[in-house]
PDB file of N, CA, C and O in Angstrom:
ATOM      1  N   MET V   1      12.918  -4.351  -2.853  1.00  0.00           N
ATOM      2  CA  MET V   1      12.609  -3.276  -3.765  1.00  0.00           C
ATOM      3  C   MET V   1      11.126  -3.295  -4.094  1.00  0.00           C
ATOM      4  O   MET V   1      10.573  -4.311  -4.469  1.00  0.00           O
ATOM      5  N   ALA V   2      10.528  -2.140  -3.963  1.00  0.00           N
ATOM      6  CA  ALA V   2       9.118  -1.990  -4.296  1.00  0.00           C
ATOM      7  C   ALA V   2       8.982  -1.442  -5.714  1.00  0.00           C
ATOM      8  O   ALA V   2       9.861  -0.740  -6.200  1.00  0.00           O
ATOM      9  N   LYS V   3       7.884  -1.756  -6.342  1.00  0.00           N
ATOM     10  CA  LYS V   3       7.579  -1.224  -7.679  1.00  0.00           C
ATOM     11  C   LYS V   3       6.335  -0.359  -7.572  1.00  0.00           C
ATOM     12  O   LYS V   3       5.383  -0.721  -6.889  1.00  0.00           O
ATOM     13  N   GLY V   4       6.379   0.788  -8.248  1.00  0.00           N
ATOM     14  CA  GLY V   4       5.246   1.693  -8.224  1.00  0.00           C
ATOM     15  C   GLY V   4       5.368   2.703  -9.348  1.00  0.00           C
ATOM     16  O   GLY V   4       6.037   2.448 -10.357  1.00  0.00           O
ATOM     17  N   THR V   5       4.755   3.879  -9.151  1.00  0.00           N
ATOM     18  CA  THR V   5       4.695   4.906 -10.185  1.00  0.00           C
ATOM     19  C   THR V   5       5.194   6.242  -9.656  1.00  0.00           C
ATOM     20  O   THR V   5       4.811   6.652  -8.561  1.00  0.00           O
ATOM     21  N   VAL V   6       6.032   6.901 -10.461  1.00  0.00           N
ATOM     22  CA  VAL V   6       6.418   8.286 -10.207  1.00  0.00           C
ATOM     23  C   VAL V   6       5.551   9.136 -11.120  1.00  0.00           C
ATOM     24  O   VAL V   6       5.504   8.899 -12.330  1.00  0.00           O
ATOM     25  N   ARG V   7       4.838  10.109 -10.550  1.00  0.00           N
ATOM     26  CA  ARG V   7       3.952  10.980 -11.310  1.00  0.00           C
ATOM     27  C   ARG V   7       4.509  12.406 -11.249  1.00  0.00           C
ATOM     28  O   ARG V   7       4.725  12.933 -10.164  1.00  0.00           O
ATOM     29  N   TYR V   8       4.755  12.996 -12.409  1.00  0.00           N
ATOM     30  CA  TYR V   8       5.333  14.337 -12.496  1.00  0.00           C
ATOM     31  C   TYR V   8       4.249  15.375 -12.759  1.00  0.00           C
ATOM     32  O   TYR V   8       3.310  15.122 -13.513  1.00  0.00           O
ATOM     33  N   TRP V   9       4.414  16.566 -12.165  1.00  0.00           N
ATOM     34  CA  TRP V   9       3.464  17.659 -12.349  1.00  0.00           C
ATOM     35  C   TRP V   9       4.194  18.913 -12.820  1.00  0.00           C
ATOM     36  O   TRP V   9       5.339  19.146 -12.467  1.00  0.00           O
ATOM     37  N   ALA V  10       3.510  19.709 -13.622  1.00  0.00           N
ATOM     38  CA  ALA V  10       3.961  21.038 -14.072  1.00  0.00           C
ATOM     39  C   ALA V  10       5.378  20.998 -14.648  1.00  0.00           C
ATOM     40  O   ALA V  10       5.626  20.245 -15.584  1.00  0.00           O
ATOM     41  N   ALA V  11       6.297  21.804 -14.111  1.00  0.00           N
ATOM     42  CA  ALA V  11       7.658  21.911 -14.656  1.00  0.00           C
ATOM     43  C   ALA V  11       8.401  20.581 -14.602  1.00  0.00           C
ATOM     44  O   ALA V  11       9.236  20.295 -15.456  1.00  0.00           O
ATOM     45  N   ALA V  12       8.113  19.746 -13.608  1.00  0.00           N
ATOM     46  CA  ALA V  12       8.762  18.431 -13.523  1.00  0.00           C
ATOM     47  C   ALA V  12       8.315  17.552 -14.692  1.00  0.00           C
ATOM     48  O   ALA V  12       9.122  16.837 -15.292  1.00  0.00           O
ATOM     49  N   LYS V  13       7.049  17.622 -15.033  1.00  0.00           N
ATOM     50  CA  LYS V  13       6.512  16.859 -16.164  1.00  0.00           C
ATOM     51  C   LYS V  13       7.169  17.315 -17.465  1.00  0.00           C
ATOM     52  O   LYS V  13       7.577  16.502 -18.293  1.00  0.00           O
ATOM     53  N   SER V  14       7.304  18.608 -17.619  1.00  0.00           N
ATOM     54  CA  SER V  14       7.943  19.157 -18.815  1.00  0.00           C
ATOM     55  C   SER V  14       9.409  18.727 -18.900  1.00  0.00           C
ATOM     56  O   SER V  14       9.882  18.315 -19.956  1.00  0.00           O
ATOM     57  N   ALA V  15      10.123  18.799 -17.794  1.00  0.00           N
ATOM     58  CA  ALA V  15      11.543  18.447 -17.777  1.00  0.00           C
ATOM     59  C   ALA V  15      11.761  16.947 -18.002  1.00  0.00           C
ATOM     60  O   ALA V  15      12.729  16.546 -18.645  1.00  0.00           O
ATOM     61  N   ALA V  16      10.859  16.116 -17.474  1.00  0.00           N
ATOM     62  CA  ALA V  16      10.981  14.662 -17.640  1.00  0.00           C
ATOM     63  C   ALA V  16      10.566  14.223 -19.038  1.00  0.00           C
ATOM     64  O   ALA V  16      11.032  13.201 -19.542  1.00  0.00           O
ATOM     65  N   GLY V  17       9.650  14.967 -19.643  1.00  0.00           N
ATOM     66  CA  GLY V  17       9.147  14.596 -20.957  1.00  0.00           C
ATOM     67  C   GLY V  17       8.101  13.501 -20.913  1.00  0.00           C
ATOM     68  O   GLY V  17       7.669  12.995 -21.946  1.00  0.00           O
ATOM     69  N   VAL V  18       7.679  13.134 -19.709  1.00  0.00           N
ATOM     70  CA  VAL V  18       6.623  12.137 -19.522  1.00  0.00           C
ATOM     71  C   VAL V  18       5.781  12.550 -18.315  1.00  0.00           C
ATOM     72  O   VAL V  18       6.266  13.250 -17.424  1.00  0.00           O
ATOM     73  N   ALA V  19       4.548  12.104 -18.273  1.00  0.00           N
ATOM     74  CA  ALA V  19       3.668  12.413 -17.147  1.00  0.00           C
ATOM     75  C   ALA V  19       3.920  11.483 -15.969  1.00  0.00           C
ATOM     76  O   ALA V  19       3.777  11.871 -14.807  1.00  0.00           O
ATOM     77  N   GLU V  20       4.302  10.246 -16.261  1.00  0.00           N
ATOM     78  CA  GLU V  20       4.588   9.276 -15.200  1.00  0.00           C
ATOM     79  C   GLU V  20       5.443   8.157 -15.748  1.00  0.00           C
ATOM     80  O   GLU V  20       5.541   7.968 -16.959  1.00  0.00           O
ATOM     81  N   GLU V  21       6.067   7.437 -14.824  1.00  0.00           N
ATOM     82  CA  GLU V  21       6.895   6.289 -15.192  1.00  0.00           C
ATOM     83  C   GLU V  21       7.043   5.386 -13.974  1.00  0.00           C
ATOM     84  O   GLU V  21       6.799   5.819 -12.848  1.00  0.00           O
ATOM     85  N   PRO V  22       7.421   4.143 -14.175  1.00  0.00           N
ATOM     86  CA  PRO V  22       7.542   3.226 -13.051  1.00  0.00           C
ATOM     87  C   PRO V  22       8.793   3.480 -12.228  1.00  0.00           C
ATOM     88  O   PRO V  22       9.776   4.022 -12.721  1.00  0.00           O
ATOM     89  N   TYR V  23       8.729   3.098 -10.956  1.00  0.00           N
ATOM     90  CA  TYR V  23       9.933   3.055 -10.123  1.00  0.00           C
ATOM     91  C   TYR V  23      10.125   1.641  -9.612  1.00  0.00           C
ATOM     92  O   TYR V  23       9.181   0.863  -9.514  1.00  0.00           O
ATOM     93  N   GLU V  24      11.363   1.338  -9.285  1.00  0.00           N
ATOM     94  CA  GLU V  24      11.714   0.110  -8.582  1.00  0.00           C
ATOM     95  C   GLU V  24      12.793   0.513  -7.587  1.00  0.00           C
ATOM     96  O   GLU V  24      13.962   0.691  -7.948  1.00  0.00           O
ATOM     97  N   ALA V  25      12.380   0.736  -6.339  1.00  0.00           N
ATOM     98  CA  ALA V  25      13.278   1.272  -5.326  1.00  0.00           C
ATOM     99  C   ALA V  25      12.714   0.991  -3.938  1.00  0.00           C
ATOM    100  O   ALA V  25      11.503   0.834  -3.777  1.00  0.00           O
ATOM    101  N   ALA V  26      13.593   0.967  -2.953  1.00  0.00           N
ATOM    102  CA  ALA V  26      13.167   0.774  -1.572  1.00  0.00           C
ATOM    103  C   ALA V  26      12.847   2.095  -0.887  1.00  0.00           C
ATOM    104  O   ALA V  26      11.990   2.162  -0.008  1.00  0.00           O
ATOM    105  N   THR V  27      13.550   3.172  -1.282  1.00  0.00           N
ATOM    106  CA  THR V  27      13.366   4.473  -0.648  1.00  0.00           C
ATOM    107  C   THR V  27      13.153   5.564  -1.695  1.00  0.00           C
ATOM    108  O   THR V  27      13.480   5.379  -2.872  1.00  0.00           O
ATOM    109  N   LEU V  28      12.662   6.701  -1.230  1.00  0.00           N
ATOM    110  CA  LEU V  28      12.489   7.843  -2.120  1.00  0.00           C
ATOM    111  C   LEU V  28      13.838   8.274  -2.689  1.00  0.00           C
ATOM    112  O   LEU V  28      13.934   8.598  -3.870  1.00  0.00           O
ATOM    113  N   ALA V  29      14.885   8.249  -1.883  1.00  0.00           N
ATOM    114  CA  ALA V  29      16.222   8.634  -2.367  1.00  0.00           C
ATOM    115  C   ALA V  29      16.650   7.750  -3.537  1.00  0.00           C
ATOM    116  O   ALA V  29      17.161   8.252  -4.548  1.00  0.00           O
ATOM    117  N   GLN V  30      16.429   6.450  -3.434  1.00  0.00           N
ATOM    118  CA  GLN V  30      16.801   5.532  -4.513  1.00  0.00           C
ATOM    119  C   GLN V  30      15.967   5.807  -5.770  1.00  0.00           C
ATOM    120  O   GLN V  30      16.486   5.788  -6.886  1.00  0.00           O
ATOM    121  N   ALA V  31      14.687   6.056  -5.591  1.00  0.00           N
ATOM    122  CA  ALA V  31      13.821   6.336  -6.739  1.00  0.00           C
ATOM    123  C   ALA V  31      14.259   7.619  -7.442  1.00  0.00           C
ATOM    124  O   ALA V  31      14.324   7.664  -8.671  1.00  0.00           O
ATOM    125  N   LEU V  32      14.598   8.648  -6.670  1.00  0.00           N
ATOM    126  CA  LEU V  32      15.021   9.914  -7.266  1.00  0.00           C
ATOM    127  C   LEU V  32      16.385   9.797  -7.939  1.00  0.00           C
ATOM    128  O   LEU V  32      16.621  10.419  -8.977  1.00  0.00           O
ATOM    129  N   ASP V  33      17.279   8.985  -7.383  1.00  0.00           N
ATOM    130  CA  ASP V  33      18.573   8.739  -8.045  1.00  0.00           C
ATOM    131  C   ASP V  33      18.352   8.113  -9.417  1.00  0.00           C
ATOM    132  O   ASP V  33      18.984   8.498 -10.401  1.00  0.00           O
ATOM    133  N   ALA V  34      17.434   7.143  -9.486  1.00  0.00           N
ATOM    134  CA  ALA V  34      17.139   6.481 -10.761  1.00  0.00           C
ATOM    135  C   ALA V  34      16.514   7.463 -11.751  1.00  0.00           C
ATOM    136  O   ALA V  34      16.840   7.451 -12.941  1.00  0.00           O
ATOM    137  N   VAL V  35      15.643   8.346 -11.263  1.00  0.00           N
ATOM    138  CA  VAL V  35      15.020   9.359 -12.118  1.00  0.00           C
ATOM    139  C   VAL V  35      16.103  10.272 -12.701  1.00  0.00           C
ATOM    140  O   VAL V  35      16.092  10.590 -13.894  1.00  0.00           O
ATOM    141  N   ARG V  36      17.043  10.701 -11.864  1.00  0.00           N
ATOM    142  CA  ARG V  36      18.118  11.583 -12.337  1.00  0.00           C
ATOM    143  C   ARG V  36      18.983  10.894 -13.394  1.00  0.00           C
ATOM    144  O   ARG V  36      19.442  11.537 -14.334  1.00  0.00           O
ATOM    145  N   GLU V  37      19.204   9.603 -13.242  1.00  0.00           N
ATOM    146  CA  GLU V  37      19.980   8.857 -14.240  1.00  0.00           C
ATOM    147  C   GLU V  37      19.234   8.768 -15.572  1.00  0.00           C
ATOM    148  O   GLU V  37      19.831   8.884 -16.637  1.00  0.00           O
ATOM    149  N   ARG V  38      17.913   8.554 -15.509  1.00  0.00           N
ATOM    150  CA  ARG V  38      17.112   8.442 -16.736  1.00  0.00           C
ATOM    151  C   ARG V  38      16.911   9.781 -17.431  1.00  0.00           C
ATOM    152  O   ARG V  38      16.735   9.827 -18.641  1.00  0.00           O
ATOM    153  N   HIS V  39      16.902  10.847 -16.641  1.00  0.00           N
ATOM    154  CA  HIS V  39      16.604  12.179 -17.179  1.00  0.00           C
ATOM    155  C   HIS V  39      17.661  13.184 -16.724  1.00  0.00           C
ATOM    156  O   HIS V  39      17.362  14.089 -15.931  1.00  0.00           O
ATOM    157  N   PRO V  40      18.891  13.054 -17.206  1.00  0.00           N
ATOM    158  CA  PRO V  40      19.917  14.010 -16.789  1.00  0.00           C
ATOM    159  C   PRO V  40      19.595  15.404 -17.341  1.00  0.00           C
ATOM    160  O   PRO V  40      18.887  15.543 -18.331  1.00  0.00           O
ATOM    161  N   GLY V  41      20.095  16.414 -16.671  1.00  0.00           N
ATOM    162  CA  GLY V  41      19.895  17.779 -17.169  1.00  0.00           C
ATOM    163  C   GLY V  41      18.845  18.532 -16.391  1.00  0.00           C
ATOM    164  O   GLY V  41      18.890  18.617 -15.164  1.00  0.00           O
ATOM    165  N   GLU V  42      17.871  19.060 -17.099  1.00  0.00           N
ATOM    166  CA  GLU V  42      16.873  19.969 -16.526  1.00  0.00           C
ATOM    167  C   GLU V  42      16.091  19.357 -15.374  1.00  0.00           C
ATOM    168  O   GLU V  42      15.822  20.023 -14.376  1.00  0.00           O
ATOM    169  N   LEU V  43      15.708  18.096 -15.472  1.00  0.00           N
ATOM    170  CA  LEU V  43      14.907  17.493 -14.409  1.00  0.00           C
ATOM    171  C   LEU V  43      15.674  17.472 -13.091  1.00  0.00           C
ATOM    172  O   LEU V  43      15.091  17.730 -12.033  1.00  0.00           O
ATOM    173  N   ALA V  44      16.967  17.200 -13.123  1.00  0.00           N
ATOM    174  CA  ALA V  44      17.761  17.196 -11.885  1.00  0.00           C
ATOM    175  C   ALA V  44      17.695  18.561 -11.208  1.00  0.00           C
ATOM    176  O   ALA V  44      17.571  18.656  -9.982  1.00  0.00           O
ATOM    177  N   ARG V  45      17.746  19.627 -11.997  1.00  0.00           N
ATOM    178  CA  ARG V  45      17.645  20.985 -11.446  1.00  0.00           C
ATOM    179  C   ARG V  45      16.259  21.235 -10.853  1.00  0.00           C
ATOM    180  O   ARG V  45      16.118  21.758  -9.748  1.00  0.00           O
ATOM    181  N   VAL V  46      15.222  20.810 -11.552  1.00  0.00           N
ATOM    182  CA  VAL V  46      13.849  20.999 -11.081  1.00  0.00           C
ATOM    183  C   VAL V  46      13.609  20.208  -9.792  1.00  0.00           C
ATOM    184  O   VAL V  46      12.966  20.711  -8.863  1.00  0.00           O
ATOM    185  N   LEU V  47      14.135  18.996  -9.707  1.00  0.00           N
ATOM    186  CA  LEU V  47      13.905  18.162  -8.526  1.00  0.00           C
ATOM    187  C   LEU V  47      14.411  18.806  -7.243  1.00  0.00           C
ATOM    188  O   LEU V  47      13.854  18.561  -6.163  1.00  0.00           O
ATOM    189  N   ARG V  48      15.444  19.622  -7.321  1.00  0.00           N
ATOM    190  CA  ARG V  48      15.976  20.275  -6.122  1.00  0.00           C
ATOM    191  C   ARG V  48      14.956  21.212  -5.474  1.00  0.00           C
ATOM    192  O   ARG V  48      15.050  21.509  -4.289  1.00  0.00           O
ATOM    193  N   ARG V  49      13.974  21.671  -6.243  1.00  0.00           N
ATOM    194  CA  ARG V  49      12.971  22.605  -5.721  1.00  0.00           C
ATOM    195  C   ARG V  49      11.622  21.935  -5.440  1.00  0.00           C
ATOM    196  O   ARG V  49      10.687  22.592  -4.980  1.00  0.00           O
ATOM    197  N   CYS V  50      11.508  20.661  -5.733  1.00  0.00           N
ATOM    198  CA  CYS V  50      10.219  19.976  -5.641  1.00  0.00           C
ATOM    199  C   CYS V  50       9.865  19.537  -4.227  1.00  0.00           C
ATOM    200  O   CYS V  50      10.725  19.309  -3.383  1.00  0.00           O
ATOM    201  N   SER V  51       8.567  19.382  -4.039  1.00  0.00           N
ATOM    202  CA  SER V  51       8.008  18.695  -2.872  1.00  0.00           C
ATOM    203  C   SER V  51       7.556  17.326  -3.358  1.00  0.00           C
ATOM    204  O   SER V  51       7.280  17.140  -4.548  1.00  0.00           O
ATOM    205  N   PHE V  52       7.454  16.390  -2.416  1.00  0.00           N
ATOM    206  CA  PHE V  52       7.075  15.028  -2.780  1.00  0.00           C
ATOM    207  C   PHE V  52       5.949  14.546  -1.872  1.00  0.00           C
ATOM    208  O   PHE V  52       5.943  14.830  -0.671  1.00  0.00           O
ATOM    209  N   ILE V  53       5.021  13.842  -2.472  1.00  0.00           N
ATOM    210  CA  ILE V  53       3.932  13.205  -1.731  1.00  0.00           C
ATOM    211  C   ILE V  53       3.993  11.721  -2.058  1.00  0.00           C
ATOM    212  O   ILE V  53       4.000  11.334  -3.225  1.00  0.00           O
ATOM    213  N   ILE V  54       4.042  10.905  -1.017  1.00  0.00           N
ATOM    214  CA  ILE V  54       4.115   9.454  -1.173  1.00  0.00           C
ATOM    215  C   ILE V  54       2.784   8.861  -0.725  1.00  0.00           C
ATOM    216  O   ILE V  54       2.413   8.974   0.450  1.00  0.00           O
ATOM    217  N   ASP V  55       2.070   8.282  -1.650  1.00  0.00           N
ATOM    218  CA  ASP V  55       0.785   7.653  -1.346  1.00  0.00           C
ATOM    219  C   ASP V  55      -0.119   8.573  -0.525  1.00  0.00           C
ATOM    220  O   ASP V  55      -0.734   8.159   0.452  1.00  0.00           O
ATOM    221  N   GLY V  56      -0.163   9.855  -0.913  1.00  0.00           N
ATOM    222  CA  GLY V  56      -1.030  10.823  -0.253  1.00  0.00           C
ATOM    223  C   GLY V  56      -0.441  11.482   0.983  1.00  0.00           C
ATOM    224  O   GLY V  56      -1.072  12.343   1.576  1.00  0.00           O
ATOM    225  N   ASP V  57       0.777  11.102   1.387  1.00  0.00           N
ATOM    226  CA  ASP V  57       1.410  11.635   2.597  1.00  0.00           C
ATOM    227  C   ASP V  57       2.588  12.538   2.223  1.00  0.00           C
ATOM    228  O   ASP V  57       3.565  12.052   1.629  1.00  0.00           O
ATOM    229  N   PRO V  58       2.538  13.836   2.548  1.00  0.00           N
ATOM    230  CA  PRO V  58       3.657  14.722   2.229  1.00  0.00           C
ATOM    231  C   PRO V  58       4.954  14.282   2.917  1.00  0.00           C
ATOM    232  O   PRO V  58       4.951  13.905   4.084  1.00  0.00           O
ATOM    233  N   VAL V  59       6.057  14.353   2.184  1.00  0.00           N
ATOM    234  CA  VAL V  59       7.365  13.979   2.731  1.00  0.00           C
ATOM    235  C   VAL V  59       7.878  15.056   3.673  1.00  0.00           C
ATOM    236  O   VAL V  59       8.484  14.757   4.697  1.00  0.00           O
ATOM    237  N   GLY V  60       7.629  16.316   3.337  1.00  0.00           N
ATOM    238  CA  GLY V  60       8.085  17.414   4.187  1.00  0.00           C
ATOM    239  C   GLY V  60       9.599  17.440   4.293  1.00  0.00           C
ATOM    240  O   GLY V  60      10.303  17.272   3.302  1.00  0.00           O
ATOM    241  N   THR V  61      10.114  17.595   5.496  1.00  0.00           N
ATOM    242  CA  THR V  61      11.561  17.722   5.716  1.00  0.00           C
ATOM    243  C   THR V  61      12.248  16.393   6.028  1.00  0.00           C
ATOM    244  O   THR V  61      13.450  16.381   6.312  1.00  0.00           O
ATOM    245  N   ARG V  62      11.514  15.296   5.981  1.00  0.00           N
ATOM    246  CA  ARG V  62      12.139  13.986   6.244  1.00  0.00           C
ATOM    247  C   ARG V  62      13.230  13.708   5.220  1.00  0.00           C
ATOM    248  O   ARG V  62      13.102  14.040   4.040  1.00  0.00           O
ATOM    249  N   GLY V  63      14.310  13.081   5.646  1.00  0.00           N
ATOM    250  CA  GLY V  63      15.370  12.682   4.730  1.00  0.00           C
ATOM    251  C   GLY V  63      14.837  11.675   3.723  1.00  0.00           C
ATOM    252  O   GLY V  63      14.158  10.713   4.101  1.00  0.00           O
ATOM    253  N   HIS V  64      15.128  11.892   2.455  1.00  0.00           N
ATOM    254  CA  HIS V  64      14.600  11.013   1.410  1.00  0.00           C
ATOM    255  C   HIS V  64      15.071   9.578   1.577  1.00  0.00           C
ATOM    256  O   HIS V  64      14.363   8.647   1.175  1.00  0.00           O
ATOM    257  N   GLU V  65      16.228   9.373   2.185  1.00  0.00           N
ATOM    258  CA  GLU V  65      16.722   8.008   2.408  1.00  0.00           C
ATOM    259  C   GLU V  65      15.931   7.286   3.500  1.00  0.00           C
ATOM    260  O   GLU V  65      15.991   6.066   3.608  1.00  0.00           O
ATOM    261  N   THR V  66      15.149   8.025   4.294  1.00  0.00           N
ATOM    262  CA  THR V  66      14.350   7.408   5.361  1.00  0.00           C
ATOM    263  C   THR V  66      12.910   7.131   4.930  1.00  0.00           C
ATOM    264  O   THR V  66      12.167   6.497   5.672  1.00  0.00           O
ATOM    265  N   VAL V  67      12.530   7.615   3.760  1.00  0.00           N
ATOM    266  CA  VAL V  67      11.149   7.460   3.292  1.00  0.00           C
ATOM    267  C   VAL V  67      11.031   6.171   2.488  1.00  0.00           C
ATOM    268  O   VAL V  67      11.532   6.064   1.370  1.00  0.00           O
ATOM    269  N   ARG V  68      10.394   5.177   3.078  1.00  0.00           N
ATOM    270  CA  ARG V  68      10.228   3.866   2.443  1.00  0.00           C
ATOM    271  C   ARG V  68       9.100   3.920   1.422  1.00  0.00           C
ATOM    272  O   ARG V  68       8.079   4.568   1.649  1.00  0.00           O
ATOM    273  N   LEU V  69       9.290   3.222   0.314  1.00  0.00           N
ATOM    274  CA  LEU V  69       8.271   3.152  -0.735  1.00  0.00           C
ATOM    275  C   LEU V  69       7.564   1.808  -0.665  1.00  0.00           C
ATOM    276  O   LEU V  69       8.179   0.778  -0.388  1.00  0.00           O
ATOM    277  N   ALA V  70       6.271   1.847  -0.953  1.00  0.00           N
ATOM    278  CA  ALA V  70       5.436   0.643  -0.887  1.00  0.00           C
ATOM    279  C   ALA V  70       5.238   0.042  -2.268  1.00  0.00           C
ATOM    280  O   ALA V  70       5.254   0.745  -3.284  1.00  0.00           O
ATOM    281  N   GLU V  71       5.036  -1.253  -2.290  1.00  0.00           N
ATOM    282  CA  GLU V  71       4.673  -1.944  -3.528  1.00  0.00           C
ATOM    283  C   GLU V  71       3.365  -1.360  -4.042  1.00  0.00           C
ATOM    284  O   GLU V  71       2.392  -1.218  -3.294  1.00  0.00           O
ATOM    285  N   GLY V  72       3.374  -0.955  -5.317  1.00  0.00           N
ATOM    286  CA  GLY V  72       2.175  -0.391  -5.924  1.00  0.00           C
ATOM    287  C   GLY V  72       1.921   1.059  -5.534  1.00  0.00           C
ATOM    288  O   GLY V  72       0.861   1.593  -5.836  1.00  0.00           O
ATOM    289  N   GLY V  73       2.896   1.698  -4.896  1.00  0.00           N
ATOM    290  CA  GLY V  73       2.728   3.071  -4.417  1.00  0.00           C
ATOM    291  C   GLY V  73       2.907   4.115  -5.507  1.00  0.00           C
ATOM    292  O   GLY V  73       3.224   3.807  -6.661  1.00  0.00           O
ATOM    293  N   THR V  74       2.688   5.359  -5.108  1.00  0.00           N
ATOM    294  CA  THR V  74       2.819   6.488  -6.022  1.00  0.00           C
ATOM    295  C   THR V  74       3.650   7.586  -5.379  1.00  0.00           C
ATOM    296  O   THR V  74       3.409   7.966  -4.233  1.00  0.00           O
ATOM    297  N   VAL V  75       4.626   8.080  -6.140  1.00  0.00           N
ATOM    298  CA  VAL V  75       5.431   9.229  -5.744  1.00  0.00           C
ATOM    299  C   VAL V  75       4.970  10.400  -6.614  1.00  0.00           C
ATOM    300  O   VAL V  75       5.102  10.351  -7.829  1.00  0.00           O
ATOM    301  N   GLU V  76       4.411  11.423  -5.983  1.00  0.00           N
ATOM    302  CA  GLU V  76       3.990  12.629  -6.691  1.00  0.00           C
ATOM    303  C   GLU V  76       5.138  13.637  -6.605  1.00  0.00           C
ATOM    304  O   GLU V  76       5.626  13.925  -5.524  1.00  0.00           O
ATOM    305  N   VAL V  77       5.562  14.183  -7.750  1.00  0.00           N
ATOM    306  CA  VAL V  77       6.659  15.143  -7.824  1.00  0.00           C
ATOM    307  C   VAL V  77       6.050  16.505  -8.140  1.00  0.00           C
ATOM    308  O   VAL V  77       5.552  16.726  -9.243  1.00  0.00           O
ATOM    309  N   LEU V  78       6.085  17.424  -7.151  1.00  0.00           N
ATOM    310  CA  LEU V  78       5.382  18.690  -7.259  1.00  0.00           C
ATOM    311  C   LEU V  78       6.348  19.871  -7.177  1.00  0.00           C
ATOM    312  O   LEU V  78       6.818  20.233  -6.105  1.00  0.00           O
ATOM    313  N   PRO V  79       6.635  20.500  -8.315  1.00  0.00           N
ATOM    314  CA  PRO V  79       7.473  21.694  -8.272  1.00  0.00           C
ATOM    315  C   PRO V  79       6.673  22.880  -7.746  1.00  0.00           C
ATOM    316  O   PRO V  79       5.433  22.854  -7.765  1.00  0.00           O
ATOM    317  N   PRO V  80       7.370  23.917  -7.280  1.00  0.00           N
ATOM    318  CA  PRO V  80       6.633  25.123  -6.879  1.00  0.00           C
ATOM    319  C   PRO V  80       5.901  25.693  -8.097  1.00  0.00           C
ATOM    320  O   PRO V  80       6.365  25.553  -9.220  1.00  0.00           O
ATOM    321  N   PHE V  81       4.753  26.304  -7.853  1.00  0.00           N
ATOM    322  CA  PHE V  81       4.017  26.877  -8.977  1.00  0.00           C
ATOM    323  C   PHE V  81       3.385  28.194  -8.541  1.00  0.00           C
ATOM    324  O   PHE V  81       3.170  28.425  -7.348  1.00  0.00           O
ATOM    325  N   ALA V  82       3.127  29.039  -9.497  1.00  0.00           N
ATOM    326  CA  ALA V  82       2.539  30.341  -9.212  1.00  0.00           C
ATOM    327  C   ALA V  82       1.183  30.184  -8.546  1.00  0.00           C
ATOM    328  O   ALA V  82       0.370  29.362  -8.960  1.00  0.00           O
ATOM    329  N   GLY V  83       0.960  30.934  -7.505  1.00  0.00           N
ATOM    330  CA  GLY V  83      -0.331  30.919  -6.823  1.00  0.00           C
ATOM    331  C   GLY V  83      -0.498  29.793  -5.837  1.00  0.00           C
ATOM    332  O   GLY V  83      -1.516  29.675  -5.187  1.00  0.00           O
ATOM    333  N   GLY V  84       0.538  28.934  -5.695  1.00  0.00           N
ATOM    334  CA  GLY V  84       0.391  27.780  -4.805  1.00  0.00           C
ATOM    335  C   GLY V  84       1.119  27.902  -3.522  1.00  0.00           C
ATOM    336  O   GLY V  84       1.744  28.822  -3.167  1.00  0.00           O
TER     337      GLY V  84
END
């Protein structure tokens, strides 16, 4: 299990109620499952529309269970936004 930071932007930040928080997970899927447990409700709905960037690398269409997280890494949670 790697430890790092989940950073929320725009609507995801509002739904989570925090700008960032730590993760402890081996994959993006595990990290997102933990996020959904900590923040049930609106954030789970927002996450379905989000894009993710892991340590500067867009996840794109890769399965979240295949995306490995690094020790000290950062998961950026980016919801769609106007003009973007």
